[in-house]
GROMACS .gro file of N, CA, C and O in nm:
model
  292
    1MET      N    1   3.466   3.409   0.161
    1MET     CA    2   3.395   3.463   0.092
    1MET      C    3   3.387   3.428  -0.056
    1MET      O    4   3.332   3.461  -0.114
    2GLY      N    5   3.522   3.405  -0.096
    2GLY     CA    6   3.537   3.326  -0.225
    2GLY      C    7   3.446   3.200  -0.273
    2GLY      O    8   3.437   3.208  -0.368
    3VAL      N    9   3.427   3.156  -0.177
    3VAL     CA   10   3.316   3.034  -0.198
    3VAL      C   11   3.164   3.054  -0.252
    3VAL      O   12   3.093   2.997  -0.312
    4LEU      N   13   3.119   3.183  -0.233
    4LEU     CA   14   3.034   3.238  -0.267
    4LEU      C   15   2.993   3.262  -0.413
    4LEU      O   16   2.909   3.263  -0.480
    5TYR      N   17   3.126   3.293  -0.456
    5TYR     CA   18   3.141   3.308  -0.629
    5TYR      C   19   3.113   3.181  -0.681
    5TYR      O   20   3.051   3.196  -0.820
    6ILE      N   21   3.123   3.076  -0.628
    6ILE     CA   22   3.106   2.941  -0.699
    6ILE      C   23   2.951   2.909  -0.634
    6ILE      O   24   2.880   2.828  -0.738
    7VAL      N   25   2.905   2.890  -0.530
    7VAL     CA   26   2.796   2.827  -0.453
    7VAL      C   27   2.673   2.904  -0.549
    7VAL      O   28   2.595   2.848  -0.559
    8LEU      N   29   2.677   3.036  -0.534
    8LEU     CA   30   2.566   3.125  -0.561
    8LEU      C   31   2.516   3.122  -0.717
    8LEU      O   32   2.422   3.085  -0.741
    9PRO      N   33   2.621   3.103  -0.806
    9PRO     CA   34   2.570   3.071  -0.939
    9PRO      C   35   2.502   2.950  -0.943
    9PRO      O   36   2.433   2.922  -1.024
   10LEU      N   37   2.593   2.858  -0.879
   10LEU     CA   38   2.539   2.689  -0.915
   10LEU      C   39   2.406   2.677  -0.845
   10LEU      O   40   2.301   2.598  -0.894
   11ALA      N   41   2.354   2.770  -0.715
   11ALA     CA   42   2.239   2.750  -0.648
   11ALA      C   43   2.146   2.803  -0.771
   11ALA      O   44   2.028   2.775  -0.772
   12LEU      N   45   2.172   2.939  -0.840
   12LEU     CA   46   2.094   2.996  -0.910
   12LEU      C   47   2.056   2.911  -1.036
   12LEU      O   48   1.934   2.884  -1.102
   13LEU      N   49   2.162   2.810  -1.099
   13LEU     CA   50   2.145   2.761  -1.184
   13LEU      C   51   2.055   2.611  -1.141
   13LEU      O   52   1.947   2.574  -1.242
   14VAL      N   53   2.075   2.567  -1.040
   14VAL     CA   54   1.965   2.488  -0.978
   14VAL      C   55   1.816   2.508  -0.988
   14VAL      O   56   1.732   2.427  -1.022
   15VAL      N   57   1.798   2.630  -0.922
   15VAL     CA   58   1.665   2.671  -0.895
   15VAL      C   59   1.623   2.715  -1.066
   15VAL      O   60   1.490   2.679  -1.074
   16LEU      N   61   1.700   2.791  -1.134
   16LEU     CA   62   1.628   2.782  -1.272
   16LEU      C   63   1.608   2.645  -1.339
   16LEU      O   64   1.504   2.662  -1.426
   17ALA      N   65   1.663   2.544  -1.345
   17ALA     CA   66   1.644   2.398  -1.387
   17ALA      C   67   1.520   2.371  -1.340
   17ALA      O   68   1.436   2.334  -1.386
   18ALA      N   69   1.500   2.390  -1.181
   18ALA     CA   70   1.384   2.342  -1.126
   18ALA      C   71   1.246   2.423  -1.197
   18ALA      O   72   1.165   2.363  -1.190
   19VAL      N   73   1.239   2.570  -1.212
   19VAL     CA   74   1.148   2.652  -1.286
   19VAL      C   75   1.109   2.583  -1.419
   19VAL      O   76   1.002   2.591  -1.434
   20ILE      N   77   1.236   2.584  -1.496
   20ILE     CA   78   1.200   2.528  -1.609
   20ILE      C   79   1.154   2.357  -1.616
   20ILE      O   80   1.065   2.367  -1.701
   21ALA      N   81   1.162   2.289  -1.567
   21ALA     CA   82   1.104   2.151  -1.535
   21ALA      C   83   0.972   2.172  -1.475
   21ALA      O   84   0.864   2.109  -1.558
   22TYR      N   85   0.954   2.245  -1.409
   22TYR     CA   86   0.792   2.303  -1.349
   22TYR      C   87   0.753   2.344  -1.499
   22TYR      O   88   0.589   2.286  -1.510
   23VAL      N   89   0.754   2.452  -1.547
   23VAL     CA   90   0.686   2.489  -1.658
   23VAL      C   91   0.673   2.401  -1.772
   23VAL      O   92   0.565   2.361  -1.825
   24TRP      N   93   0.786   2.311  -1.804
   24TRP     CA   94   0.738   2.232  -1.906
   24TRP      C   95   0.657   2.129  -1.871
   24TRP      O   96   0.558   2.082  -1.949
   25ALA      N   97   0.660   2.093  -1.730
   25ALA     CA   98   0.552   1.977  -1.695
   25ALA      C   99   0.420   2.052  -1.686
   25ALA      O  100   0.311   1.986  -1.726
   26ALA      N  101   0.407   2.147  -1.653
   26ALA     CA  102   0.263   2.207  -1.659
   26ALA      C  103   0.201   2.224  -1.811
   26ALA      O  104   0.063   2.203  -1.824
   27ARG      N  105   0.306   2.278  -1.889
   27ARG     CA  106   0.260   2.308  -2.041
   27ARG      C  107   0.227   2.166  -2.098
   27ARG      O  108   0.118   2.160  -2.214
   28SER      N  109   0.280   2.051  -2.064
   28SER     CA  110   0.236   1.923  -2.121
   28SER      C  111   0.131   1.831  -2.076
   28SER      O  112   0.087   1.763  -2.131
   29GLY      N  113   0.087   1.901  -1.937
   29GLY     CA  114  -0.045   1.838  -1.901
   29GLY      C  115  -0.012   1.739  -1.798
   29GLY      O  116  -0.105   1.655  -1.768
   30GLN      N  117   0.105   1.736  -1.722
   30GLN     CA  118   0.142   1.661  -1.621
   30GLN      C  119   0.063   1.688  -1.498
   30GLN      O  120   0.004   1.574  -1.423
   31PHE      N  121  -0.001   1.773  -1.485
   31PHE     CA  122  -0.083   1.805  -1.363
   31PHE      C  123  -0.250   1.830  -1.396
   31PHE      O  124  -0.295   1.888  -1.321
   32ASP      N  125  -0.261   1.785  -1.496
   32ASP     CA  126  -0.437   1.805  -1.547
   32ASP      C  127  -0.522   1.695  -1.480
   32ASP      O  128  -0.612   1.761  -1.395
   33ASP      N  129  -0.504   1.590  -1.449
   33ASP     CA  130  -0.571   1.489  -1.364
   33ASP      C  131  -0.546   1.425  -1.271
   33ASP      O  132  -0.424   1.369  -1.250
   34THR      N  133  -0.572   1.493  -1.146
   34THR     CA  134  -0.532   1.458  -1.015
   34THR      C  135  -0.605   1.360  -0.939
   34THR      O  136  -0.595   1.328  -0.836
   35THR      N  137  -0.713   1.327  -0.989
   35THR     CA  138  -0.823   1.245  -0.928
   35THR      C  139  -0.787   1.100  -0.974
   35THR      O  140  -0.806   1.018  -0.867
   36THR      N  141  -0.767   1.090  -1.105
   36THR     CA  142  -0.770   0.929  -1.140
   36THR      C  143  -0.663   0.846  -1.069
   36THR      O  144  -0.687   0.749  -1.040
   37PRO      N  145  -0.543   0.918  -1.078
   37PRO     CA  146  -0.436   0.839  -1.013
   37PRO      C  147  -0.435   0.788  -0.896
   37PRO      O  148  -0.427   0.643  -0.861
   38SER      N  149  -0.527   0.844  -0.794
   38SER     CA  150  -0.535   0.816  -0.645
   38SER      C  151  -0.648   0.677  -0.636
   38SER      O  152  -0.675   0.631  -0.550
   39ILE      N  153  -0.747   0.688  -0.736
   39ILE     CA  154  -0.850   0.607  -0.741
   39ILE      C  155  -0.808   0.469  -0.817
   39ILE      O  156  -0.899   0.384  -0.821
   40ARG      N  157  -0.708   0.449  -0.905
   40ARG     CA  158  -0.679   0.337  -0.973
   40ARG      C  159  -0.666   0.217  -0.924
   40ARG      O  160  -0.712   0.122  -1.007
   41PRO      N  161  -0.578   0.229  -0.801
   41PRO     CA  162  -0.591   0.103  -0.750
   41PRO      C  163  -0.726   0.016  -0.729
   41PRO      O  164  -0.743  -0.085  -0.700
   42LEU      N  165  -0.850   0.102  -0.720
   42LEU     CA  166  -0.977   0.075  -0.659
   42LEU      C  167  -1.062   0.035  -0.784
   42LEU      O  168  -1.176  -0.037  -0.759
   43ILE      N  169  -1.000   0.017  -0.900
   43ILE     CA  170  -1.093   0.018  -0.993
   43ILE      C  171  -1.042  -0.125  -1.067
   43ILE      O  172  -0.928  -0.151  -1.102
   44GLU      N  173  -1.118  -0.235  -1.093
   44GLU     CA  174  -1.103  -0.342  -1.116
   44GLU      C  175  -1.112  -0.396  -1.264
   44GLU      O  176  -1.153  -0.350  -1.351
   45ASP      N  177  -1.033  -0.424  -1.327
   45ASP     CA  178  -0.984  -0.469  -1.466
   45ASP      C  179  -1.066  -0.571  -1.509
   45ASP      O  180  -1.106  -0.671  -1.466
   46GLU      N  181  -1.170  -0.563  -1.621
   46GLU     CA  182  -1.262  -0.622  -1.669
   46GLU      C  183  -1.220  -0.777  -1.723
   46GLU      O  184  -1.219  -0.874  -1.709
   47GLY      N  185  -1.077  -0.788  -1.798
   47GLY     CA  186  -1.043  -0.872  -1.878
   47GLY      C  187  -0.909  -0.926  -1.760
   47GLY      O  188  -0.845  -1.049  -1.840
   48ALA      N  189  -0.880  -0.907  -1.682
   48ALA     CA  190  -0.772  -0.976  -1.615
   48ALA      C  191  -0.842  -1.096  -1.510
   48ALA      O  192  -0.945  -1.115  -1.483
   49ALA      N  193  -0.767  -1.209  -1.571
   49ALA     CA  194  -0.781  -1.342  -1.505
   49ALA      C  195  -0.744  -1.331  -1.331
   49ALA      O  196  -0.673  -1.275  -1.338
   50PRO      N  197  -0.819  -1.392  -1.265
   50PRO     CA  198  -0.780  -1.409  -1.126
   50PRO      C  199  -0.655  -1.487  -1.125
   50PRO      O  200  -0.623  -1.621  -1.199
   51PRO      N  201  -0.580  -1.457  -1.028
   51PRO     CA  202  -0.452  -1.529  -1.021
   51PRO      C  203  -0.462  -1.682  -0.961
   51PRO      O  204  -0.572  -1.715  -0.900
   52LYS      N  205  -0.409  -1.790  -1.037
   52LYS     CA  206  -0.438  -1.919  -1.003
   52LYS      C  207  -0.359  -1.956  -0.858
   52LYS      O  208  -0.256  -1.895  -0.818
   53PRO      N  209  -0.407  -2.040  -0.796
   53PRO     CA  210  -0.377  -2.094  -0.672
   53PRO      C  211  -0.242  -2.155  -0.696
   53PRO      O  212  -0.227  -2.230  -0.776
   54GLU      N  213  -0.160  -2.168  -0.596
   54GLU     CA  214   0.012  -2.230  -0.597
   54GLU      C  215  -0.030  -2.367  -0.563
   54GLU      O  216  -0.118  -2.396  -0.480
   55ALA      N  217   0.009  -2.463  -0.622
   55ALA     CA  218  -0.001  -2.619  -0.572
   55ALA      C  219   0.083  -2.644  -0.459
   55ALA      O  220   0.184  -2.589  -0.425
   56ALA      N  221   0.006  -2.714  -0.358
   56ALA     CA  222   0.110  -2.762  -0.251
   56ALA      C  223   0.179  -2.843  -0.279
   56ALA      O  224   0.194  -2.936  -0.349
   57PRO      N  225   0.293  -2.837  -0.207
   57PRO     CA  226   0.415  -2.918  -0.214
   57PRO      C  227   0.364  -3.065  -0.171
   57PRO      O  228   0.301  -3.092  -0.072
   58LYS      N  229   0.414  -3.136  -0.281
   58LYS     CA  230   0.380  -3.316  -0.250
   58LYS      C  231   0.506  -3.359  -0.166
   58LYS      O  232   0.467  -3.471  -0.142
   59GLU      N  233   0.620  -3.310  -0.110
   59GLU     CA  234   0.727  -3.351  -0.041
   59GLU      C  235   0.688  -3.349   0.099
   59GLU      O  236   0.594  -3.265   0.148
   60ALA      N  237   0.735  -3.413   0.153
   60ALA     CA  238   0.711  -3.389   0.321
   60ALA      C  239   0.776  -3.232   0.362
   60ALA      O  240   0.874  -3.233   0.327
   61ARG      N  241   0.723  -3.175   0.469
   61ARG     CA  242   0.775  -3.083   0.543
   61ARG      C  243   0.904  -3.121   0.599
   61ARG      O  244   0.899  -3.183   0.678
   62THR      N  245   1.021  -3.046   0.570
   62THR     CA  246   1.128  -3.059   0.669
   62THR      C  247   1.165  -2.957   0.756
   62THR      O  248   1.250  -2.997   0.845
   63ASP      N  249   1.042  -2.873   0.768
   63ASP     CA  250   1.075  -2.799   0.911
   63ASP      C  251   0.986  -2.822   1.031
   63ASP      O  252   1.005  -2.780   1.141
   64ALA      N  253   0.916  -2.945   1.007
   64ALA     CA  254   0.843  -2.980   1.138
   64ALA      C  255   0.927  -3.092   1.241
   64ALA      O  256   1.035  -3.167   1.176
   65PRO      N  257   0.911  -3.087   1.372
   65PRO     CA  258   1.012  -3.183   1.451
   65PRO      C  259   0.976  -3.304   1.398
   65PRO      O  260   0.887  -3.367   1.345
   66PRO      N  261   1.087  -3.401   1.436
   66PRO     CA  262   1.069  -3.539   1.420
   66PRO      C  263   0.945  -3.582   1.504
   66PRO      O  264   0.936  -3.577   1.608
   67GLY      N  265   0.846  -3.693   1.423
   67GLY     CA  266   0.766  -3.754   1.473
   67GLY      C  267   0.636  -3.674   1.459
   67GLY      O  268   0.531  -3.728   1.495
   68GLU      N  269   0.647  -3.524   1.447
   68GLU     CA  270   0.504  -3.471   1.460
   68GLU      C  271   0.457  -3.481   1.291
   68GLU      O  272   0.543  -3.454   1.187
   69GLY      N  273   0.326  -3.495   1.284
   69GLY     CA  274   0.268  -3.519   1.165
   69GLY      C  275   0.272  -3.658   1.112
   69GLY      O  276   0.249  -3.638   0.992
   70THR      N  277   0.314  -3.749   1.155
   70THR     CA  278   0.327  -3.877   1.118
   70THR      C  279   0.265  -3.986   1.213
   70THR      O  280   0.223  -3.941   1.297
   71LEU      N  281   0.220  -4.114   1.166
   71LEU     CA  282   0.166  -4.207   1.215
   71LEU      C  283   0.271  -4.244   1.344
   71LEU      O  284   0.205  -4.327   1.416
   72GLU      N  285   0.392  -4.258   1.318
   72GLU     CA  286   0.487  -4.285   1.420
   72GLU      C  287   0.472  -4.191   1.520
   72GLU      O  288   0.495  -4.079   1.525
   73GLY      N  289   0.501  -4.284   1.636
   73GLY     CA  290   0.538  -4.163   1.738
   73GLY      C  291   0.475  -4.109   1.877
   73GLY      O  292   0.477  -4.050   1.940
   0.00000   0.00000   0.00000
């Protein structure tokens, strides 16, 4: 029973903090535009350059089995 005197006020403080955070976010306009963030990945940037292709390594592959991909064998 004594633990309720500690847990109940702490729970009320957490709820009060959540309500204050929600009211602050609503008043500062955090929930005004709910459509744009969901379509932002679909919009292409006009000024962005396409990524450069990576150069192929000039060294021989080390993961190939011996004799494979060579003229010997």
